[in-house]
Amino acid sequence: MHRRTAATSLGNRHLLDFMSQAKGNNHKKAGQRHTRPLDSAQSIVQNPYEPSKGLISTMSSRPTTVTLKQVAAAAGVSVSVASRVLNGHAKAYRISDQTEQQVRGIASELDFRPSQIARSLRLQKSKMIGVVIPDLSNPFFAAISREIALAVEAEGFSVLVADSRETTSIEQELTGELQSRQVEGLVVCPVGVDGSHLLTVHQSGLPIVLVDRGFPDFPMMQVTSDHRRGSEQAAELLLAQGHRTIGILQGLPGTLPNEERLGGLRETLQRHDLKWDADLVDGDNFTEQSGYESTHRLLSKRPDITALFALSTPNAMGALRATQEQGIQVPDELSIVSFDDSPYSDLMAVPLATVCQDVPRIGKQAAALIIQSIQAKSPPKFEIHQVTTKIVKRSSIAKASPR
Amino acid sequence: MHRRTAATSLGNRHLLDFMSQAKGNNHKKAGQRHTRPLDSAQSIVQNPYEPSKGLISTMSSRPTTVTLKQVAAAAGVSVSVASRVLNGHAKAYRISDQTEQQVRGIASELDFRPSQIARSLRLQKSKMIGVVIPDLSNPFFAAISREIALAVEAEGFSVLVADSRETTSIEQELTGELQSRQVEGLVVCPVGVDGSHLLTVHQSGLPIVLVDRGFPDFPMMQVTSDHRRGSEQAAELLLAQGHRTIGILQGLPGTLPNEERLGGLRETLQRHDLKWDADLVDGDNFTEQSGYESTHRLLSKRPDITALFALSTPNAMGALRATQEQGIQVPDELSIVSFDDSPYSDLMAVPLATVCQDVPRIGKQAAALIIQSIQAKSPPKFEIHQVTTKIVKRSSIAKASPR
DNA sequence: ATGAAAGCGCTAACAT
DNA sequence: ATGTTAGCGCTTTCAT
């Protein structure tokens, strides 16, 4: 109570002092600055206060943990009563109103927070779910993590995130780590080439859902875009504009999204009685670098190419950069379509036509599945959820014309 | 052992079957597809296997947790011996080589994973750190989270992430939640307007570091860019091109990054004997919407503006959109500089000059501080780390000329 | 060289 | 209406 008040008033003071404080700091630093080169990656450290005065003195050096036992003692009741009250079982146990108030009062006065660790151990449920992502800084995966975090928080779960750095062996370690932390469920965006460890997890009975890069023959829950249909949409668009020779900038071969996108394209071409030419496929990753290199290779190898289909946004960005270098006009000399949207695709040098994935929906779906699977005590289902994509036409596509 | 083998061989089979499987799936779905409108946000659910056969039968319906006790029993030793062996204290306790091998063997055979929950309770340390972020889908914050995750994982910590949705009250709840989960440290990117709860956390003795939006008068560890210096760089650039009337698209007023960026600009102008005109500042958030609206307002209100300084990338994107609508040529009629980089800034309709923040460094620094603070038993330091920015000139800036 | 037992903080029978 | 106690899985004294 007392502490709370102090904190608040300081919070206010902060706003009042904001500008002047900041200016003060700046003056002190002014001298130093000019001694460093402008773009050196250094950071300035300030230690404005001596350790011995003001606020700091009220601070304990170790986190102070108030236990239920202490609350009970302070309230003059047994731990069981305290526990029951604080878990809302007061009336179920006919605890007197007076006792209840007493306990509640003391608890909030002491700022009691039940140890979730102890709780987890006792209840045999951690209320945590694990999320394993190949690259948290990739906006696609970040958005998915976010949806999952928001959705499961609403159900009282916390999320442990782990970044596998696009590496299967790390993914394997991390899932193990999360299991030993007793997560109640696992959402993983697999790196996508070998998933045997995921199968092991699944067989152990831990609820698991795979997102984006899945394994169609693994009998577990999976959610991805309908890559195949998305590719179809892109292909139809290109074909309608008269394109017959389409270069493909692929991502990581062997992964489900890559193969499905390729498959959708191939089928569509065949349906239009065009032969499938493996020579037109190039690339080895979902990265900008890969897109850049394959564009250069494809364009020099095959001058008859009139359009490029990039299997990811970074692949498309690489293509943009490569065409810029070669002085090729998009879309006049070459059309480009991309899979995957980025927020500013429409503000690019040439606004990029794109097969958009419904990222929020993918995330929400994954969250819903894992929660449901945790709460239902039934054995995990095998369900593959394919989320519909949407094609957005932008000016990077035009009628086919020879380069 | 047995299970492991089965899993691996299945993983291989998957690769072989990949294409045909996928094609099979597709055929089955073909009929359904055409009954749905193309862009409906629906997802297709498949349940390819009946629950009663093949792999599924080997799967237990509840997660099967092997305990230390079971390992000990199977190995014919006491739990203490088992514990000591598995924690690498074998020789320290002169445990016989034979016993050690015995225990190790059984443990790996049973795929034993020590319960971190129990361990945490006993050791009074969770080996978890909490990360609170205003918006996990924002690439800036996502990148910071990633750096933190990678760095702390290396030290054996796991990270609990929480998304505060740019809302102080949620941030407050989440920090409480994380505290009760016994995290050993907290990294928070505060929403930035009221931080009293963070002060309370700090006073409780839990290590905490603030990132990006800090509070200069809170005596705790903080790391942000050197916003002030960054702004200075941008301003100097604009001034050198002859700009004298600069419109400012600001972010969330009252937050440290916003005020510092504003401050740096103001100082630079004053140093060049230009008066500070508050009328030239517009905007209420770090969003594209805010940037878009303030651009429209500023340009119609002040025809003498020759350059725009956007205090965030989204603000700048809003400006780009607004100028496109008004048919204003950038940079010929109007120059734009932005704070904050985005990966594809150079591929935008007009490549955007930018004050780049060293995001990875910010993240690494935060991680290093929290780890160090957890490991050192000394009371938390008050240190503000300012990470140097770098200005990147691109073609969105040109000599000043009247519109 | 190994074991027994206490106890981390909590919940839920099982007493009164 | 409230208290006592066992035990979740683990580590670590303290015995032997």
XYZ file of C-alpha atoms in Angstrom, chain A:
403
model
C 0.000 0.000 0.000
C 2.621 2.383 1.084
C 4.967 1.330 -1.651
C 2.289 1.550 -4.265
C 1.652 5.171 -3.442
C 5.270 6.112 -3.585
C 5.614 4.492 -6.959
C 2.654 6.303 -8.405
C 3.716 9.694 -7.291
C 7.111 9.086 -8.771
C 5.465 8.037 -11.975
C 3.846 11.435 -12.109
C 6.924 13.305 -11.236
C 8.577 11.588 -14.125
C 6.229 13.121 -16.632
C 6.768 16.597 -15.265
C 10.505 16.271 -15.263
C 10.657 14.524 -18.568
C 11.956 17.208 -20.818
C 14.328 18.856 -18.426
C 15.811 15.558 -17.301
C 16.466 14.550 -20.819
C 18.070 17.819 -21.656
C 20.265 17.587 -18.625
C 21.521 14.204 -19.676
C 22.299 15.432 -23.068
C 24.485 18.220 -21.940
C 26.593 15.920 -19.885
C 27.221 13.714 -22.854
C 27.975 16.438 -25.354
C 31.677 16.373 -24.719
C 32.111 12.657 -25.200
C 30.260 12.451 -28.401
C 32.572 14.154 -30.693
C 35.385 11.892 -29.706
C 33.672 8.898 -31.254
C 33.203 8.252 -34.957
C 29.568 8.779 -35.895
C 28.714 5.305 -36.981
C 30.686 3.248 -34.538
C 28.427 0.641 -33.017
C 29.076 1.750 -29.490
C 26.769 2.588 -26.701
C 27.024 5.221 -24.047
C 26.576 4.197 -20.461
C 25.344 6.601 -17.880
C 25.170 6.043 -14.179
C 23.429 9.159 -13.017
C 22.815 8.330 -9.369
C 25.000 7.215 -6.545
C 23.729 3.941 -5.160
C 23.143 5.186 -1.637
C 20.295 7.612 -1.749
C 16.658 8.249 -2.477
C 14.560 5.517 -3.990
C 17.270 2.997 -4.147
C 17.540 2.557 -0.428
C 14.008 1.117 -0.288
C 14.956 -1.662 -2.644
C 15.711 -5.149 -1.390
C 18.535 -6.920 -3.096
C 16.774 -10.265 -3.405
C 13.281 -10.783 -4.795
C 11.022 -10.967 -1.788
C 8.586 -13.852 -2.133
C 5.532 -13.902 0.051
C 4.229 -17.419 0.604
C 0.799 -18.697 1.381
C 2.030 -19.835 4.751
C 2.977 -16.283 5.622
C -0.380 -14.990 4.546
C -2.098 -17.646 6.608
C -0.004 -16.850 9.642
C -0.600 -13.134 9.332
C -4.306 -13.738 8.973
C -4.356 -16.156 11.867
C -5.758 -19.062 9.880
C -4.441 -22.323 8.484
C -2.905 -22.579 5.039
C -5.823 -24.604 3.789
C -8.282 -21.868 4.635
C -6.055 -19.292 3.023
C -5.691 -21.453 -0.053
C -9.404 -22.040 -0.306
C -10.255 -18.390 0.019
C -7.730 -17.249 -2.512
C -8.853 -19.859 -5.002
C -12.421 -18.698 -4.724
C -13.614 -21.790 -2.919
C -14.716 -19.783 0.080
C -18.430 -20.484 -0.082
C -17.961 -24.023 -1.275
C -16.250 -24.632 2.040
C -18.595 -22.380 4.027
C -15.818 -20.164 5.193
C -17.105 -17.306 7.286
C -17.391 -13.987 5.607
C -15.204 -12.422 8.190
C -12.383 -14.913 7.708
C -12.601 -14.497 3.990
C -12.236 -10.732 4.165
C -9.433 -11.111 6.642
C -7.452 -13.381 4.364
C -8.094 -11.343 1.269
C -7.048 -8.202 3.058
C -3.781 -9.602 4.288
C -3.023 -11.165 0.933
C -3.368 -7.956 -1.000
C -1.613 -6.010 1.709
C 1.351 -8.329 1.427
C 1.034 -8.324 -2.348
C 0.837 -12.091 -2.263
C 1.326 -13.930 -5.556
C 0.878 -17.681 -5.454
C 3.917 -19.473 -6.794
C 2.882 -20.912 -10.121
C 5.833 -23.220 -9.867
C 4.528 -24.847 -6.719
C 1.049 -24.808 -8.126
C 2.171 -26.484 -11.319
C 3.943 -29.197 -9.403
C 1.010 -29.903 -7.181
C -1.646 -29.741 -9.888
C 0.474 -31.467 -12.483
C -0.300 -28.807 -14.986
C 1.966 -25.941 -15.873
C -0.503 -23.769 -17.736
C 2.245 -23.121 -20.236
C 2.429 -23.909 -23.886
C 5.606 -24.026 -25.921
C 6.051 -22.355 -29.284
C 8.966 -23.253 -31.508
C 9.697 -20.971 -34.444
C 12.463 -21.097 -37.060
C 13.038 -17.362 -36.932
C 11.232 -15.082 -34.575
C 12.357 -12.004 -36.474
C 10.563 -13.135 -39.601
C 7.321 -11.134 -39.667
C 5.338 -14.155 -40.774
C 6.363 -16.212 -37.778
C 6.263 -13.249 -35.446
C 2.659 -12.634 -36.397
C 1.788 -16.256 -35.811
C 3.469 -16.224 -32.405
C 1.540 -13.164 -31.506
C -1.818 -14.656 -32.368
C -0.972 -17.703 -30.348
C 0.189 -15.651 -27.391
C -2.950 -13.554 -27.365
C -5.290 -16.481 -27.759
C -3.772 -18.713 -25.119
C -3.305 -15.913 -22.617
C -7.053 -15.504 -22.650
C -7.298 -19.097 -21.420
C -4.818 -18.516 -18.642
C -1.821 -20.023 -20.365
C 1.593 -18.462 -20.762
C 3.825 -19.105 -23.705
C 7.413 -20.210 -23.767
C 8.962 -19.274 -27.105
C 12.011 -20.795 -28.626
C 13.834 -19.957 -31.828
C 15.235 -22.906 -33.752
C 17.341 -20.817 -36.126
C 16.033 -22.863 -39.057
C 18.014 -25.791 -37.724
C 16.483 -29.186 -37.171
C 18.901 -30.277 -34.477
C 18.227 -27.132 -32.457
C 14.519 -27.621 -32.964
C 14.909 -31.056 -31.515
C 16.773 -29.809 -28.454
C 14.276 -27.063 -27.877
C 11.266 -29.322 -27.994
C 13.003 -31.515 -25.433
C 13.722 -28.536 -23.242
C 10.108 -27.432 -23.443
C 8.898 -30.892 -22.612
C 11.016 -31.000 -19.513
C 9.509 -27.672 -18.550
C 6.249 -29.544 -18.604
C 4.458 -27.491 -21.214
C 0.948 -28.766 -21.692
C 1.081 -28.379 -25.441
C 3.447 -27.552 -28.240
C 2.990 -25.464 -31.351
C 5.834 -25.833 -33.739
C 6.634 -24.362 -37.092
C 9.044 -27.091 -38.128
C 12.148 -26.323 -40.070
C 10.573 -28.822 -42.343
C 13.054 -31.363 -43.578
C 13.149 -33.989 -40.846
C 10.410 -34.225 -38.264
C 11.023 -37.522 -36.561
C 11.429 -35.892 -33.155
C 7.994 -34.340 -33.566
C 6.534 -37.725 -34.152
C 8.183 -38.922 -30.953
C 6.670 -36.031 -29.063
C 3.315 -36.819 -30.513
C 3.550 -40.438 -29.573
C 4.362 -39.476 -26.021
C 0.851 -38.059 -25.871
C 1.758 -34.402 -25.595
C -0.656 -32.321 -27.667
C 1.156 -30.830 -30.618
C 0.194 -28.798 -33.623
C 2.363 -28.136 -36.635
C 2.123 -24.814 -38.419
C 3.093 -23.795 -41.944
C 5.703 -26.387 -42.757
C 3.942 -29.630 -42.068
C 4.328 -33.311 -42.803
C 1.294 -34.634 -44.627
C 1.870 -38.195 -43.511
C 2.341 -37.410 -39.843
C -0.931 -38.225 -38.104
C -1.159 -35.044 -36.051
C -2.837 -31.665 -36.118
C -1.465 -29.289 -38.707
C -2.405 -25.913 -40.062
C -1.031 -24.312 -43.184
C -2.181 -22.171 -46.046
C -3.743 -23.847 -49.007
C -0.486 -23.434 -50.879
C -1.654 -25.484 -53.805
C -4.733 -23.418 -54.409
C -2.752 -20.230 -53.916
C -0.298 -21.244 -56.581
C -3.152 -22.085 -58.869
C -4.515 -18.573 -58.467
C -1.173 -17.033 -59.301
C -0.701 -19.299 -62.290
C -4.140 -18.576 -63.688
C -3.444 -14.890 -63.427
C -0.186 -15.190 -65.320
C -1.680 -17.464 -67.964
C -4.562 -15.068 -68.514
C -2.022 -12.406 -69.369
C -0.528 -14.620 -72.024
C 2.546 -15.800 -70.138
C 3.713 -19.229 -71.244
C 7.274 -19.375 -69.966
C 7.329 -18.728 -66.249
C 10.490 -18.777 -64.177
C 10.081 -20.046 -60.646
C 12.095 -18.774 -57.702
C 11.679 -21.558 -55.222
C 12.337 -21.678 -51.491
C 13.677 -24.547 -49.444
C 13.231 -27.727 -51.520
C 11.610 -30.625 -49.730
C 9.486 -28.506 -47.435
C 5.764 -28.759 -47.702
C 5.052 -25.151 -48.659
C 7.645 -25.296 -51.395
C 6.511 -28.593 -52.860
C 2.843 -27.741 -52.643
C 3.329 -24.370 -54.296
C 5.347 -26.024 -57.014
C 2.713 -28.721 -57.343
C -0.131 -26.253 -57.718
C 1.714 -24.456 -60.424
C 2.612 -27.595 -62.304
C -0.918 -28.896 -62.250
C -2.300 -25.648 -63.521
C 0.155 -25.532 -66.369
C -0.633 -29.101 -67.293
C -4.318 -28.423 -67.186
C -3.641 -25.777 -69.792
C -1.660 -28.283 -71.852
C 1.659 -26.669 -71.141
C 4.588 -28.909 -70.469
C 6.363 -28.760 -67.121
C 9.945 -27.642 -67.516
C 12.100 -28.336 -64.473
C 14.743 -26.136 -66.020
C 12.630 -23.117 -65.100
C 12.847 -23.804 -61.368
C 15.742 -22.301 -59.429
C 16.558 -21.423 -55.821
C 17.435 -23.121 -52.568
C 15.864 -21.095 -49.804
C 13.082 -18.690 -48.826
C 15.618 -15.859 -48.585
C 16.276 -12.703 -50.502
C 19.726 -13.959 -51.423
C 18.324 -17.079 -53.011
C 15.768 -15.069 -54.991
C 18.404 -12.679 -56.165
C 20.723 -15.366 -57.405
C 18.102 -17.505 -59.078
C 16.744 -14.484 -60.899
C 20.121 -13.716 -62.392
C 20.656 -17.343 -63.388
C 17.212 -17.860 -64.850
C 17.127 -14.661 -66.852
C 20.478 -15.263 -68.475
C 19.800 -18.937 -69.091
C 16.319 -18.498 -70.472
C 15.701 -15.309 -72.422
C 12.226 -16.594 -73.285
C 11.000 -16.107 -69.710
C 8.301 -13.418 -69.566
C 7.234 -13.812 -65.956
C 8.641 -14.794 -62.573
C 6.783 -16.549 -59.776
C 8.535 -16.015 -56.445
C 7.642 -18.562 -53.791
C 8.201 -16.107 -50.942
C 8.335 -12.362 -50.362
C 12.080 -12.304 -49.760
C 12.543 -14.287 -52.979
C 10.539 -11.581 -54.758
C 12.591 -8.811 -53.201
C 15.710 -10.489 -54.452
C 14.168 -10.597 -57.908
C 13.339 -6.911 -57.730
C 16.902 -6.111 -56.847
C 18.288 -8.312 -59.612
C 16.033 -6.847 -62.282
C 16.907 -3.358 -61.149
C 20.557 -4.196 -61.636
C 19.965 -5.569 -65.082
C 17.853 -2.561 -66.004
C 14.854 -4.732 -66.761
C 11.510 -2.934 -66.566
C 8.871 -4.560 -64.412
C 6.196 -5.231 -65.521
C 6.751 -4.054 -69.093
C 9.509 -6.501 -69.857
C 8.914 -8.979 -67.080
C 5.992 -9.707 -64.784
C 6.416 -10.797 -61.169
C 4.026 -12.484 -58.740
C 4.901 -13.409 -55.219
C 3.639 -15.761 -52.555
C 3.318 -14.266 -49.073
C 2.468 -10.664 -48.497
C 4.431 -7.996 -46.729
C 2.729 -4.969 -45.210
C 4.206 -2.503 -47.650
C 4.081 -4.551 -50.856
C 1.929 -1.873 -52.430
C 4.502 0.826 -51.748
C 7.361 -0.986 -53.399
C 9.208 0.404 -56.411
C 6.807 -1.727 -58.329
C 3.727 -2.732 -56.360
C 3.892 -6.485 -56.059
C 1.036 -8.781 -57.028
C 0.824 -11.401 -54.313
C -0.838 -14.535 -53.064
C -1.651 -13.420 -49.514
C -1.728 -15.858 -46.659
C -4.224 -15.240 -43.906
C -1.602 -15.127 -41.190
C -3.816 -14.112 -38.284
C -6.200 -16.883 -39.112
C -3.419 -19.441 -39.243
C -2.263 -18.338 -35.812
C -5.725 -18.293 -34.308
C -6.490 -21.692 -35.721
C -3.316 -23.156 -34.282
C -4.076 -21.630 -30.897
C -7.620 -22.911 -30.923
C -6.471 -26.416 -31.789
C -3.846 -26.642 -29.119
C -6.144 -25.312 -26.423
C -8.918 -27.627 -27.438
C -6.578 -30.547 -27.526
C -5.293 -29.764 -24.045
C -8.732 -29.379 -22.600
C -10.308 -32.368 -24.273
C -8.891 -35.416 -22.593
C -9.361 -37.435 -25.747
C -6.416 -38.589 -27.827
C -5.087 -36.012 -30.313
C -6.756 -35.846 -33.678
C -5.171 -36.025 -37.068
C -6.476 -33.019 -38.902
C -4.874 -30.923 -41.562
C -6.342 -27.462 -41.720
C -5.755 -25.565 -44.894
C -6.361 -21.862 -44.678
C -7.561 -20.173 -47.816
C -5.307 -17.665 -49.556
C -6.320 -14.589 -51.458
C -4.698 -13.198 -54.548
C -4.088 -9.461 -54.751
C -3.432 -8.029 -58.187
C -0.982 -5.183 -58.337
C 0.950 -3.570 -61.136
C 3.869 -5.985 -61.201
C 1.864 -8.038 -63.699
C 1.228 -7.064 -67.305
C 0.583 -8.748 -70.620
C 3.340 -11.001 -71.803
C 5.791 -9.499 -74.245
C 9.229 -10.649 -75.305
C 12.191 -9.075 -73.582
